[in-house]
PDB file of C-alpha atoms in Angstrom:
ATOM      1  CA  UNK A   1      99.380 105.374  82.797  1.00  0.00           C
ATOM      2  CA  UNK A   2     103.698 104.135  83.913  1.00  0.00           C
ATOM      3  CA  UNK A   3     102.211 104.061  87.232  1.00  0.00           C
ATOM      4  CA  UNK A   4      99.679 103.626  89.918  1.00  0.00           C
ATOM      5  CA  UNK A   5      97.641 107.497  89.670  1.00  0.00           C
ATOM      6  CA  UNK A   6      96.015 108.384  92.431  1.00  0.00           C
ATOM      7  CA  UNK A   7      93.693 111.781  92.733  1.00  0.00           C
ATOM      8  CA  UNK A   8      93.617 113.915  94.321  1.00  0.00           C
ATOM      9  CA  UNK A   9      97.090 114.714  95.871  1.00  0.00           C
ATOM     10  CA  UNK A  10      95.598 116.293  98.799  1.00  0.00           C
ATOM     11  CA  UNK A  11      91.536 116.801  99.907  1.00  0.00           C
ATOM     12  CA  UNK A  12      91.174 119.671 102.650  1.00  0.00           C
ATOM     13  CA  UNK A  13      87.960 119.080 104.085  1.00  0.00           C
ATOM     14  CA  UNK A  14      85.260 119.667 107.090  1.00  0.00           C
ATOM     15  CA  UNK A  15      84.339 117.517 109.870  1.00  0.00           C
ATOM     16  CA  UNK A  16      80.861 114.976 109.060  1.00  0.00           C
ATOM     17  CA  UNK A  17      81.679 115.350 105.104  1.00  0.00           C
ATOM     18  CA  UNK A  18      81.959 112.180 102.808  1.00  0.00           C
ATOM     19  CA  UNK A  19      85.247 112.165 101.007  1.00  0.00           C
ATOM     20  CA  UNK A  20      86.467 109.732  98.167  1.00  0.00           C
ATOM     21  CA  UNK A  21      89.805 108.368  96.503  1.00  0.00           C
ATOM     22  CA  UNK A  22      89.973 107.622  93.328  1.00  0.00           C
ATOM     23  CA  UNK A  23      92.937 104.692  92.221  1.00  0.00           C
ATOM     24  CA  UNK A  24      93.822 104.057  88.728  1.00  0.00           C
ATOM     25  CA  UNK A  25      96.041 100.891  88.822  1.00  0.00           C
ATOM     26  CA  UNK A  26      99.044  99.903  86.511  1.00  0.00           C
ATOM     27  CA  UNK A  27      97.696  98.320  83.449  1.00  0.00           C
ATOM     28  CA  UNK A  28      96.795  94.616  84.378  1.00  0.00           C
ATOM     29  CA  UNK A  29      97.743  93.952  87.766  1.00  0.00           C
ATOM     30  CA  UNK A  30      95.048  91.863  89.353  1.00  0.00           C
ATOM     31  CA  UNK A  31      95.207  92.786  93.117  1.00  0.00           C
ATOM     32  CA  UNK A  32      94.731  96.339  93.886  1.00  0.00           C
ATOM     33  CA  UNK A  33      95.685  97.771  97.977  1.00  0.00           C
ATOM     34  CA  UNK A  34      94.566 100.474  99.930  1.00  0.00           C
ATOM     35  CA  UNK A  35      96.710 101.437 102.677  1.00  0.00           C
ATOM     36  CA  UNK A  36      97.243 104.184 104.905  1.00  0.00           C
ATOM     37  CA  UNK A  37      99.121 105.997 107.074  1.00  0.00           C
ATOM     38  CA  UNK A  38      98.346 108.399 110.176  1.00  0.00           C
ATOM     39  CA  UNK A  39     101.928 110.848 110.940  1.00  0.00           C
ATOM     40  CA  UNK A  40     104.288 108.863 112.988  1.00  0.00           C
ATOM     41  CA  UNK A  41     102.460 105.749 112.180  1.00  0.00           C
ATOM     42  CA  UNK A  42     103.067 103.611 109.707  1.00  0.00           C
ATOM     43  CA  UNK A  43     100.816 101.934 106.557  1.00  0.00           C
ATOM     44  CA  UNK A  44      97.943 100.712 108.010  1.00  0.00           C
ATOM     45  CA  UNK A  45      96.374  97.766 105.932  1.00  0.00           C
ATOM     46  CA  UNK A  46      92.854  98.940 104.226  1.00  0.00           C
ATOM     47  CA  UNK A  47      91.395  96.310 102.270  1.00  0.00           C
ATOM     48  CA  UNK A  48      92.871  93.625  99.520  1.00  0.00           C
ATOM     49  CA  UNK A  49      91.309  93.397  96.120  1.00  0.00           C
ATOM     50  CA  UNK A  50      92.053  90.722  94.152  1.00  0.00           C
ATOM     51  CA  UNK A  51      90.085  89.915  90.555  1.00  0.00           C
ATOM     52  CA  UNK A  52      86.645  88.541  90.424  1.00  0.00           C
ATOM     53  CA  UNK A  53      87.605  87.829  94.509  1.00  0.00           C
ATOM     54  CA  UNK A  54      85.715  88.745  97.312  1.00  0.00           C
ATOM     55  CA  UNK A  55      87.521  91.492  98.992  1.00  0.00           C
ATOM     56  CA  UNK A  56      89.506  91.101 102.430  1.00  0.00           C
ATOM     57  CA  UNK A  57      88.144  94.585 103.716  1.00  0.00           C
ATOM     58  CA  UNK A  58      89.777  93.433 107.843  1.00  0.00           C
ATOM     59  CA  UNK A  59      91.795  97.158 107.908  1.00  0.00           C
ATOM     60  CA  UNK A  60      88.842  99.075 107.434  1.00  0.00           C
ATOM     61  CA  UNK A  61      88.454 101.250 110.572  1.00  0.00           C
ATOM     62  CA  UNK A  62      85.252 101.014 110.733  1.00  0.00           C
ATOM     63  CA  UNK A  63      81.297 100.597 108.776  1.00  0.00           C
ATOM     64  CA  UNK A  64      82.275 104.931 107.621  1.00  0.00           C
ATOM     65  CA  UNK A  65      84.770 103.243 105.262  1.00  0.00           C
ATOM     66  CA  UNK A  66      84.113 101.776 101.841  1.00  0.00           C
ATOM     67  CA  UNK A  67      85.549 100.258  98.944  1.00  0.00           C
ATOM     68  CA  UNK A  68      84.723  99.609  95.748  1.00  0.00           C
ATOM     69  CA  UNK A  69      85.911  98.821  92.363  1.00  0.00           C
ATOM     70  CA  UNK A  70      84.945  98.768  88.782  1.00  0.00           C
ATOM     71  CA  UNK A  71      85.068  96.661  86.196  1.00  0.00           C
ATOM     72  CA  UNK A  72      88.558  95.310  87.805  1.00  0.00           C
ATOM     73  CA  UNK A  73      90.031  98.341  87.093  1.00  0.00           C
ATOM     74  CA  UNK A  74      89.885 102.067  89.210  1.00  0.00           C
ATOM     75  CA  UNK A  75      89.695 102.141  92.353  1.00  0.00           C
ATOM     76  CA  UNK A  76      87.007 104.481  94.652  1.00  0.00           C
ATOM     77  CA  UNK A  77      87.768 104.788  98.645  1.00  0.00           C
ATOM     78  CA  UNK A  78      85.023 106.388  99.785  1.00  0.00           C
ATOM     79  CA  UNK A  79      85.057 107.877 103.891  1.00  0.00           C
ATOM     80  CA  UNK A  80      81.788 108.918 104.873  1.00  0.00           C
ATOM     81  CA  UNK A  81      81.336 111.714 108.130  1.00  0.00           C
ATOM     82  CA  UNK A  82      84.989 112.042 108.542  1.00  0.00           C
ATOM     83  CA  UNK A  83      87.166 112.447 111.715  1.00  0.00           C
ATOM     84  CA  UNK A  84      89.941 113.918 112.170  1.00  0.00           C
ATOM     85  CA  UNK A  85      91.117 110.646 113.505  1.00  0.00           C
ATOM     86  CA  UNK A  86      90.733 109.848 109.885  1.00  0.00           C
ATOM     87  CA  UNK A  87      93.493 112.543 108.563  1.00  0.00           C
ATOM     88  CA  UNK A  88      96.334 110.258 107.050  1.00  0.00           C
ATOM     89  CA  UNK A  89      97.618 110.280 103.981  1.00  0.00           C
ATOM     90  CA  UNK A  90      95.551 107.547 101.693  1.00  0.00           C
ATOM     91  CA  UNK A  91      98.507 105.151  99.754  1.00  0.00           C
ATOM     92  CA  UNK A  92      96.177 102.652  97.234  1.00  0.00           C
ATOM     93  CA  UNK A  93      99.244 100.185  94.996  1.00  0.00           C
ATOM     94  CA  UNK A  94      98.641  97.624  92.383  1.00  0.00           C
ATOM     95  CA  UNK A  95     100.524  94.074  91.835  1.00  0.00           C
ATOM     96  CA  UNK A  96     101.285  90.762  89.422  1.00  0.00           C
ATOM     97  CA  UNK A  97     102.608  88.945  92.091  1.00  0.00           C
ATOM     98  CA  UNK A  98     105.371  89.848  95.482  1.00  0.00           C
ATOM     99  CA  UNK A  99     105.815  93.211  94.733  1.00  0.00           C
ATOM    100  CA  UNK A 100     103.629  95.839  94.584  1.00  0.00           C
ATOM    101  CA  UNK A 101     103.610  99.493  92.721  1.00  0.00           C
ATOM    102  CA  UNK A 102     102.203 102.378  94.868  1.00  0.00           C
ATOM    103  CA  UNK A 103     100.708 105.344  94.286  1.00  0.00           C
ATOM    104  CA  UNK A 104     102.123 108.865  95.489  1.00  0.00           C
ATOM    105  CA  UNK A 105      99.353 108.755  97.811  1.00  0.00           C
ATOM    106  CA  UNK A 106      96.027 111.135  99.065  1.00  0.00           C
ATOM    107  CA  UNK A 107      96.720 113.552 101.797  1.00  0.00           C
ATOM    108  CA  UNK A 108      93.758 113.663 103.644  1.00  0.00           C
ATOM    109  CA  UNK A 109      92.861 116.492 106.185  1.00  0.00           C
ATOM    110  CA  UNK A 110      89.564 116.599 107.892  1.00  0.00           C
ATOM    111  CA  UNK A 111      89.054 119.958 109.718  1.00  0.00           C
TER     112      UNK A 111
ATOM    113  CA  UNK T   1     100.075  94.299 119.174  1.00  0.00           C
ATOM    114  CA  UNK T   2     102.335  95.668 115.756  1.00  0.00           C
ATOM    115  CA  UNK T   3     102.910  92.380 114.384  1.00  0.00           C
ATOM    116  CA  UNK T   4     106.524  94.048 112.493  1.00  0.00           C
ATOM    117  CA  UNK T   5     108.590  96.307 114.108  1.00  0.00           C
ATOM    118  CA  UNK T   6     111.444  98.967 113.498  1.00  0.00           C
ATOM    119  CA  UNK T   7     112.457 100.225 116.634  1.00  0.00           C
ATOM    120  CA  UNK T   8     114.587 102.550 115.872  1.00  0.00           C
ATOM    121  CA  UNK T   9     112.759 105.844 114.479  1.00  0.00           C
ATOM    122  CA  UNK T  10     115.547 106.960 112.282  1.00  0.00           C
ATOM    123  CA  UNK T  11     119.498 106.491 111.771  1.00  0.00           C
ATOM    124  CA  UNK T  12     121.987 108.964 110.576  1.00  0.00           C
ATOM    125  CA  UNK T  13     125.437 107.455 108.591  1.00  0.00           C
ATOM    126  CA  UNK T  14     128.192 109.072 107.002  1.00  0.00           C
ATOM    127  CA  UNK T  15     128.413 108.555 102.998  1.00  0.00           C
ATOM    128  CA  UNK T  16     130.524 105.712 102.456  1.00  0.00           C
ATOM    129  CA  UNK T  17     129.230 103.762 105.129  1.00  0.00           C
ATOM    130  CA  UNK T  18     127.266 100.854 106.110  1.00  0.00           C
ATOM    131  CA  UNK T  19     123.545 101.797 107.471  1.00  0.00           C
ATOM    132  CA  UNK T  20     122.464  98.666 109.213  1.00  0.00           C
ATOM    133  CA  UNK T  21     117.967  99.224 109.313  1.00  0.00           C
ATOM    134  CA  UNK T  22     116.801  96.611 111.861  1.00  0.00           C
ATOM    135  CA  UNK T  23     113.261  94.233 111.873  1.00  0.00           C
ATOM    136  CA  UNK T  24     111.752  92.272 114.277  1.00  0.00           C
ATOM    137  CA  UNK T  25     108.702  90.542 114.025  1.00  0.00           C
ATOM    138  CA  UNK T  26     106.836  88.747 115.822  1.00  0.00           C
ATOM    139  CA  UNK T  27     103.863  86.215 113.872  1.00  0.00           C
ATOM    140  CA  UNK T  28     105.679  83.154 113.648  1.00  0.00           C
ATOM    141  CA  UNK T  29     103.786  82.224 110.030  1.00  0.00           C
ATOM    142  CA  UNK T  30     105.451  85.587 108.449  1.00  0.00           C
ATOM    143  CA  UNK T  31     107.326  83.386 105.933  1.00  0.00           C
ATOM    144  CA  UNK T  32     107.264  86.082 103.531  1.00  0.00           C
ATOM    145  CA  UNK T  33     109.431  89.298 104.056  1.00  0.00           C
ATOM    146  CA  UNK T  34     109.793  92.976 102.132  1.00  0.00           C
ATOM    147  CA  UNK T  35     112.173  96.293 102.237  1.00  0.00           C
ATOM    148  CA  UNK T  36     110.120  99.267 101.008  1.00  0.00           C
ATOM    149  CA  UNK T  37     112.164 102.861 100.700  1.00  0.00           C
ATOM    150  CA  UNK T  38     109.975 106.426 101.136  1.00  0.00           C
ATOM    151  CA  UNK T  39     110.932 109.709  99.911  1.00  0.00           C
ATOM    152  CA  UNK T  40     109.235 112.453 101.085  1.00  0.00           C
ATOM    153  CA  UNK T  41     105.478 112.884  98.731  1.00  0.00           C
ATOM    154  CA  UNK T  42     105.759 110.010  96.799  1.00  0.00           C
ATOM    155  CA  UNK T  43     105.068 106.547  97.445  1.00  0.00           C
ATOM    156  CA  UNK T  44     106.735 103.906  98.769  1.00  0.00           C
ATOM    157  CA  UNK T  45     109.323 101.721  96.251  1.00  0.00           C
ATOM    158  CA  UNK T  46     109.880  97.836  96.485  1.00  0.00           C
ATOM    159  CA  UNK T  47     113.567  97.567  97.622  1.00  0.00           C
ATOM    160  CA  UNK T  48     114.040  93.946  97.778  1.00  0.00           C
ATOM    161  CA  UNK T  49     113.032  90.722  99.973  1.00  0.00           C
ATOM    162  CA  UNK T  50     114.139  87.715 100.837  1.00  0.00           C
ATOM    163  CA  UNK T  51     111.210  84.134 101.635  1.00  0.00           C
ATOM    164  CA  UNK T  52     111.524  82.282 105.221  1.00  0.00           C
ATOM    165  CA  UNK T  53     113.548  79.929 103.090  1.00  0.00           C
ATOM    166  CA  UNK T  54     117.237  82.214 102.645  1.00  0.00           C
ATOM    167  CA  UNK T  55     119.009  83.368 105.449  1.00  0.00           C
ATOM    168  CA  UNK T  56     120.381  86.379 102.480  1.00  0.00           C
ATOM    169  CA  UNK T  57     119.847  88.292  99.294  1.00  0.00           C
ATOM    170  CA  UNK T  58     121.720  90.742  98.174  1.00  0.00           C
ATOM    171  CA  UNK T  59     121.051  92.657  95.163  1.00  0.00           C
ATOM    172  CA  UNK T  60     124.010  95.497  94.849  1.00  0.00           C
ATOM    173  CA  UNK T  61     124.640  97.550  97.565  1.00  0.00           C
ATOM    174  CA  UNK T  62     121.552  95.838  99.371  1.00  0.00           C
ATOM    175  CA  UNK T  63     121.776  93.079 101.587  1.00  0.00           C
ATOM    176  CA  UNK T  64     119.553  91.668 103.594  1.00  0.00           C
ATOM    177  CA  UNK T  65     119.468  89.360 106.443  1.00  0.00           C
ATOM    178  CA  UNK T  66     116.903  87.127 107.415  1.00  0.00           C
ATOM    179  CA  UNK T  67     117.299  85.674 111.239  1.00  0.00           C
ATOM    180  CA  UNK T  68     114.579  83.155 111.560  1.00  0.00           C
ATOM    181  CA  UNK T  69     114.583  82.093 115.120  1.00  0.00           C
ATOM    182  CA  UNK T  70     115.064  85.597 116.366  1.00  0.00           C
ATOM    183  CA  UNK T  71     112.076  86.270 113.776  1.00  0.00           C
ATOM    184  CA  UNK T  72     115.069  89.078 113.068  1.00  0.00           C
ATOM    185  CA  UNK T  73     115.615  91.151 109.537  1.00  0.00           C
ATOM    186  CA  UNK T  74     117.986  93.124 108.886  1.00  0.00           C
ATOM    187  CA  UNK T  75     118.852  95.390 105.497  1.00  0.00           C
ATOM    188  CA  UNK T  76     122.583  96.496 104.875  1.00  0.00           C
ATOM    189  CA  UNK T  77     122.769  99.229 102.377  1.00  0.00           C
ATOM    190  CA  UNK T  78     127.200  99.994 101.879  1.00  0.00           C
ATOM    191  CA  UNK T  79     128.569 101.588 100.166  1.00  0.00           C
ATOM    192  CA  UNK T  80     125.695 104.556 101.655  1.00  0.00           C
ATOM    193  CA  UNK T  81     124.661 107.302  99.477  1.00  0.00           C
ATOM    194  CA  UNK T  82     123.187 110.553  99.848  1.00  0.00           C
ATOM    195  CA  UNK T  83     121.032 109.561  97.888  1.00  0.00           C
ATOM    196  CA  UNK T  84     120.132 106.953 100.463  1.00  0.00           C
ATOM    197  CA  UNK T  85     117.947 109.661 102.667  1.00  0.00           C
ATOM    198  CA  UNK T  86     114.555 108.543 102.772  1.00  0.00           C
ATOM    199  CA  UNK T  87     112.483 106.326 105.017  1.00  0.00           C
ATOM    200  CA  UNK T  88     112.990 103.005 105.290  1.00  0.00           C
ATOM    201  CA  UNK T  89     109.788  99.859 105.619  1.00  0.00           C
ATOM    202  CA  UNK T  90     109.983  97.036 106.335  1.00  0.00           C
ATOM    203  CA  UNK T  91     107.091  94.412 105.441  1.00  0.00           C
ATOM    204  CA  UNK T  92     105.566  90.747 106.265  1.00  0.00           C
ATOM    205  CA  UNK T  93     102.963  88.553 105.524  1.00  0.00           C
ATOM    206  CA  UNK T  94     102.077  84.594 105.385  1.00  0.00           C
ATOM    207  CA  UNK T  95     102.170  82.599 102.480  1.00  0.00           C
ATOM    208  CA  UNK T  96     102.753  85.245  99.249  1.00  0.00           C
ATOM    209  CA  UNK T  97      99.512  84.969  97.408  1.00  0.00           C
ATOM    210  CA  UNK T  98      97.031  83.163  99.987  1.00  0.00           C
ATOM    211  CA  UNK T  99      96.649  86.271 101.566  1.00  0.00           C
ATOM    212  CA  UNK T 100      97.343  89.820 100.461  1.00  0.00           C
ATOM    213  CA  UNK T 101      98.202  92.728 103.121  1.00  0.00           C
ATOM    214  CA  UNK T 102     101.208  93.399 103.811  1.00  0.00           C
ATOM    215  CA  UNK T 103     101.789  94.248 107.151  1.00  0.00           C
ATOM    216  CA  UNK T 104     104.391  97.456 107.325  1.00  0.00           C
ATOM    217  CA  UNK T 105     106.968  98.767 110.763  1.00  0.00           C
ATOM    218  CA  UNK T 106     106.624 101.866 110.875  1.00  0.00           C
ATOM    219  CA  UNK T 107     109.104 102.740 109.614  1.00  0.00           C
ATOM    220  CA  UNK T 108     113.127 103.857 110.414  1.00  0.00           C
ATOM    221  CA  UNK T 109     114.518 107.017 108.771  1.00  0.00           C
ATOM    222  CA  UNK T 110     118.019 107.583 107.326  1.00  0.00           C
ATOM    223  CA  UNK T 111     119.892 110.080 106.743  1.00  0.00           C
ATOM    224  CA  UNK T 112     123.203 109.479 104.747  1.00  0.00           C
ATOM    225  CA  UNK T 113     125.451 113.028 105.252  1.00  0.00           C
ATOM    226  CA  UNK T 114     127.912 113.604 102.738  1.00  0.00           C
TER     227      UNK T 114
END
């Protein structure tokens, strides 16, 4: 596709449920990032994949969060046992170099 | 502790005038800085960047100034247009390519009045 695609665009879930967020990066981009933006906050780094290297997971807030990138392309961010503080916009980005290209995000609401 | 700070959550400017958005950082290891622009319900888009070897970078109506000694950068938009109304994020990173994650500020919401 022409840009970074994220699905779903909106997700409402109940506290305690697991959710999976999907990201399709721009074809050929070797780097993929997950960020989240909570209400009134800046973009918070979560995890970074670069090629076949081990991902940088230093931003994941707890062990309930995990992400994988299959075949160097599509990535899935999984949040287990969701909590209300997980409510945020989850943004995926990909890049070849200095510029990140962001998707439109997934608005996650945990009730 | 915030490493990248945008102390003004909002800014209102008249069309045609200059908009100045400010950003301060605390980590002296940062040497590459970027500005991103975000419209509602869209992802941020790259606007302009500057490396620490420069003190100014210009692209059309947008100019970024870097003062390393003060750990301060600013984005100037002149002349401002209503379509510039958006949230602007400052971001920083040390040695791009060796560390992937950008550190973002909380953003400044710019409103340009016609």
